[in-house]
């Protein structure tokens, strides 16, 4: 139960949700072409791991930069409120180290969920004894379900959010099929 509370905690929600969605969309964009084009081998364990690691690696970088920039901006704002004449004084203190570590923690959290979000659909496609596109369809439906669940957490419309993420998944899968990046 503690793990579920950790995931649901408001301070972690952005990183968990964005990581999952980013991972799923990365999987759709990178691997959809390989999954649906005839004559291909479809999803493999190697493909699932490669795409998942790529998703996690890009996510950790993007989220670290975004969180660190945002938190450093907060330090600058506090320096202005305190009328510091030199910029960067708060960043040189323990607060600066805490900002760095918090940014790193949040980036790792988002990266782990991005890796899981990319790994799940591709593993599903690997192990389903059916056409590869079925795993792709299940992934898009799951993305819509994630949107509906997300909407419930902030009292949004599950239908609108679910539909939005569902169609977003279709668009990314279509882009992935056309680009055929790993095909």
Tab-separated table of C-alpha atoms in Angstrom:
chain	number	residue	atom	x	y	z
A	1	UNK	CA	0.000	0.000	0.000
A	2	UNK	CA	2.923	2.370	0.678
A	3	UNK	CA	4.110	2.139	-2.938
A	4	UNK	CA	0.651	3.077	-4.196
A	5	UNK	CA	0.545	6.073	-1.831
A	6	UNK	CA	3.999	7.116	-3.038
A	7	UNK	CA	2.798	7.057	-6.645
A	8	UNK	CA	-0.408	8.924	-5.813
A	9	UNK	CA	1.346	11.608	-3.745
A	10	UNK	CA	0.664	15.036	-5.299
A	11	UNK	CA	4.384	15.893	-5.342
A	12	UNK	CA	5.103	12.838	-7.494
A	13	UNK	CA	2.010	12.832	-9.690
A	14	UNK	CA	3.424	14.963	-12.503
A	15	UNK	CA	6.536	12.831	-12.840
A	16	UNK	CA	4.662	9.523	-12.627
A	17	UNK	CA	1.923	10.444	-15.099
A	18	UNK	CA	4.161	12.295	-17.521
A	19	UNK	CA	6.718	9.490	-17.383
A	20	UNK	CA	4.115	6.815	-18.124
A	21	UNK	CA	2.525	8.752	-20.946
A	22	UNK	CA	5.894	9.741	-22.386
A	23	UNK	CA	7.045	6.123	-22.343
A	24	UNK	CA	3.903	4.830	-24.019
A	25	UNK	CA	4.028	7.541	-26.672
A	26	UNK	CA	7.732	6.862	-27.276
A	27	UNK	CA	6.940	3.191	-27.786
A	28	UNK	CA	4.146	4.066	-30.218
A	29	UNK	CA	6.242	6.557	-32.158
A	30	UNK	CA	9.401	4.459	-32.325
A	31	UNK	CA	8.068	0.945	-32.776
A	32	UNK	CA	4.649	1.198	-34.440
A	33	UNK	CA	6.115	0.844	-37.921
A	34	UNK	CA	7.849	-2.377	-37.001
A	35	UNK	CA	4.707	-3.764	-35.396
A	36	UNK	CA	2.299	-3.234	-38.258
A	37	UNK	CA	4.307	-3.562	-41.442
A	38	UNK	CA	4.007	-6.968	-42.979
A	39	UNK	CA	7.053	-9.117	-43.318
A	40	UNK	CA	8.658	-7.697	-40.192
A	41	UNK	CA	9.454	-9.745	-37.147
A	42	UNK	CA	7.264	-7.565	-34.939
A	43	UNK	CA	8.213	-6.810	-31.378
A	44	UNK	CA	11.129	-8.601	-29.794
A	45	UNK	CA	12.617	-8.505	-26.332
A	46	UNK	CA	15.609	-6.652	-27.759
A	47	UNK	CA	13.369	-4.024	-29.361
A	48	UNK	CA	11.376	-3.604	-26.140
A	49	UNK	CA	14.529	-3.058	-24.108
A	50	UNK	CA	16.152	-0.706	-26.617
A	51	UNK	CA	13.078	1.515	-26.999
A	52	UNK	CA	12.461	1.518	-23.243
A	53	UNK	CA	16.037	2.534	-22.441
A	54	UNK	CA	15.860	5.283	-25.075
A	55	UNK	CA	12.597	6.558	-23.579
A	56	UNK	CA	14.005	6.505	-20.058
A	57	UNK	CA	17.245	8.204	-21.086
A	58	UNK	CA	15.557	11.081	-22.868
A	59	UNK	CA	13.060	11.493	-20.035
A	60	UNK	CA	15.708	11.736	-17.319
A	61	UNK	CA	17.511	14.440	-19.260
A	62	UNK	CA	14.423	16.490	-20.122
A	63	UNK	CA	12.893	16.254	-16.656
A	64	UNK	CA	16.142	17.082	-14.878
A	65	UNK	CA	16.642	20.208	-16.972
A	66	UNK	CA	12.987	21.258	-16.552
A	67	UNK	CA	12.863	20.693	-12.791
A	68	UNK	CA	16.276	22.226	-12.171
A	69	UNK	CA	15.483	25.327	-14.223
A	70	UNK	CA	12.152	25.758	-12.437
A	71	UNK	CA	13.634	25.350	-8.954
A	72	UNK	CA	16.599	27.613	-9.714
A	73	UNK	CA	14.127	30.211	-10.948
A	74	UNK	CA	12.413	29.954	-7.558
A	75	UNK	CA	15.747	30.639	-5.876
A	76	UNK	CA	16.241	33.720	-8.066
A	77	UNK	CA	12.748	34.924	-7.154
A	78	UNK	CA	13.530	34.513	-3.454
A	79	UNK	CA	16.817	36.388	-3.886
A	80	UNK	CA	14.887	39.299	-5.371
A	81	UNK	CA	12.369	39.222	-2.532
A	82	UNK	CA	15.229	39.274	-0.017
A	83	UNK	CA	16.914	42.131	-1.932
A	84	UNK	CA	20.170	40.268	-2.467
A	85	UNK	CA	22.520	42.354	-4.577
A	86	UNK	CA	24.446	39.342	-5.911
A	87	UNK	CA	22.700	36.697	-7.975
A	88	UNK	CA	23.335	33.027	-7.244
A	89	UNK	CA	23.929	33.423	-3.521
A	90	UNK	CA	21.094	31.055	-2.559
A	91	UNK	CA	22.209	28.536	-5.164
A	92	UNK	CA	25.625	28.406	-3.491
A	93	UNK	CA	24.073	27.372	-0.187
A	94	UNK	CA	22.542	24.130	1.025
A	95	UNK	CA	19.355	25.205	-0.799
A	96	UNK	CA	21.211	24.987	-4.109
A	97	UNK	CA	22.326	21.447	-3.344
A	98	UNK	CA	18.797	20.504	-2.291
A	99	UNK	CA	17.419	21.936	-5.540
A	100	UNK	CA	19.915	19.847	-7.501
A	101	UNK	CA	19.098	16.657	-5.587
A	102	UNK	CA	15.336	17.199	-5.801
A	103	UNK	CA	15.615	17.776	-9.549
A	104	UNK	CA	17.651	14.603	-9.908
A	105	UNK	CA	15.162	12.607	-7.812
A	106	UNK	CA	12.186	13.848	-9.830
A	107	UNK	CA	13.985	13.136	-13.106
A	108	UNK	CA	14.850	9.596	-12.026
A	109	UNK	CA	11.238	9.018	-10.964
A	110	UNK	CA	9.907	10.217	-14.324
A	111	UNK	CA	12.538	8.179	-16.146
A	112	UNK	CA	11.636	4.954	-14.344
A	113	UNK	CA	7.966	5.415	-15.210
A	114	UNK	CA	8.829	6.331	-18.791
A	115	UNK	CA	10.884	3.165	-19.094
A	116	UNK	CA	7.981	1.148	-17.661
A	117	UNK	CA	5.496	2.937	-19.920
A	118	UNK	CA	7.527	2.040	-23.007
A	119	UNK	CA	8.374	-1.481	-21.847
A	120	UNK	CA	4.790	-2.543	-21.056
A	121	UNK	CA	3.256	-2.192	-24.536
A	122	UNK	CA	6.256	-3.647	-26.312
A	123	UNK	CA	6.449	-6.622	-23.963
A	124	UNK	CA	2.724	-7.076	-24.500
A	125	UNK	CA	3.301	-7.155	-28.250
A	126	UNK	CA	6.210	-9.558	-27.789
A	127	UNK	CA	4.324	-12.128	-25.757
A	128	UNK	CA	0.840	-11.951	-27.274
A	129	UNK	CA	0.328	-14.938	-29.586
A	130	UNK	CA	-1.601	-12.836	-32.055
A	131	UNK	CA	-1.058	-10.206	-34.709
A	132	UNK	CA	1.373	-7.516	-33.557
A	133	UNK	CA	-1.136	-4.755	-34.214
A	134	UNK	CA	-3.355	-6.189	-31.435
A	135	UNK	CA	-0.745	-5.210	-28.854
A	136	UNK	CA	-0.608	-1.786	-30.442
A	137	UNK	CA	-4.403	-1.463	-30.211
A	138	UNK	CA	-4.395	-2.589	-26.562
A	139	UNK	CA	-1.696	-0.010	-25.821
A	140	UNK	CA	-3.757	2.796	-27.358
A	141	UNK	CA	-6.836	1.710	-25.397
A	142	UNK	CA	-4.725	1.557	-22.215
A	143	UNK	CA	-3.500	5.086	-22.919
A	144	UNK	CA	-7.119	6.227	-23.147
A	145	UNK	CA	-7.857	4.436	-19.864
A	146	UNK	CA	-4.899	6.203	-18.245
A	147	UNK	CA	-6.358	9.509	-19.429
A	148	UNK	CA	-9.716	8.651	-17.855
A	149	UNK	CA	-8.046	7.694	-14.569
A	150	UNK	CA	-6.004	10.861	-14.630
A	151	UNK	CA	-9.129	12.957	-15.132
A	152	UNK	CA	-10.719	11.385	-12.061
A	153	UNK	CA	-7.812	12.554	-9.871
A	154	UNK	CA	-8.539	16.220	-10.582
A	155	UNK	CA	-12.295	15.970	-11.243
A	156	UNK	CA	-11.957	16.434	-14.991
A	157	UNK	CA	-14.078	14.714	-17.577
A	158	UNK	CA	-12.905	11.098	-17.940
A	159	UNK	CA	-14.570	10.929	-21.350
A	160	UNK	CA	-12.745	13.985	-22.692
A	161	UNK	CA	-9.369	13.051	-21.206
A	162	UNK	CA	-9.666	9.397	-22.159
A	163	UNK	CA	-10.704	10.278	-25.688
A	164	UNK	CA	-7.947	12.867	-25.984
A	165	UNK	CA	-5.214	10.467	-24.964
A	166	UNK	CA	-6.759	7.700	-27.074
A	167	UNK	CA	-6.662	9.836	-30.212
A	168	UNK	CA	-3.227	11.177	-29.279
A	169	UNK	CA	-2.034	7.577	-29.176
A	170	UNK	CA	-3.548	6.903	-32.589
A	171	UNK	CA	-1.823	9.962	-34.038
A	172	UNK	CA	1.560	8.958	-32.567
A	173	UNK	CA	1.108	5.376	-33.762
A	174	UNK	CA	0.310	6.689	-37.252
A	175	UNK	CA	3.403	8.910	-37.173
A	176	UNK	CA	5.437	5.937	-35.985
A	177	UNK	CA	4.099	3.774	-38.802
A	178	UNK	CA	4.934	6.402	-41.402
A	179	UNK	CA	8.416	7.127	-40.046
A	180	UNK	CA	9.186	3.453	-39.399
A	181	UNK	CA	12.209	4.403	-37.299
A	182	UNK	CA	13.243	0.973	-36.076
A	183	UNK	CA	11.774	-1.065	-38.938
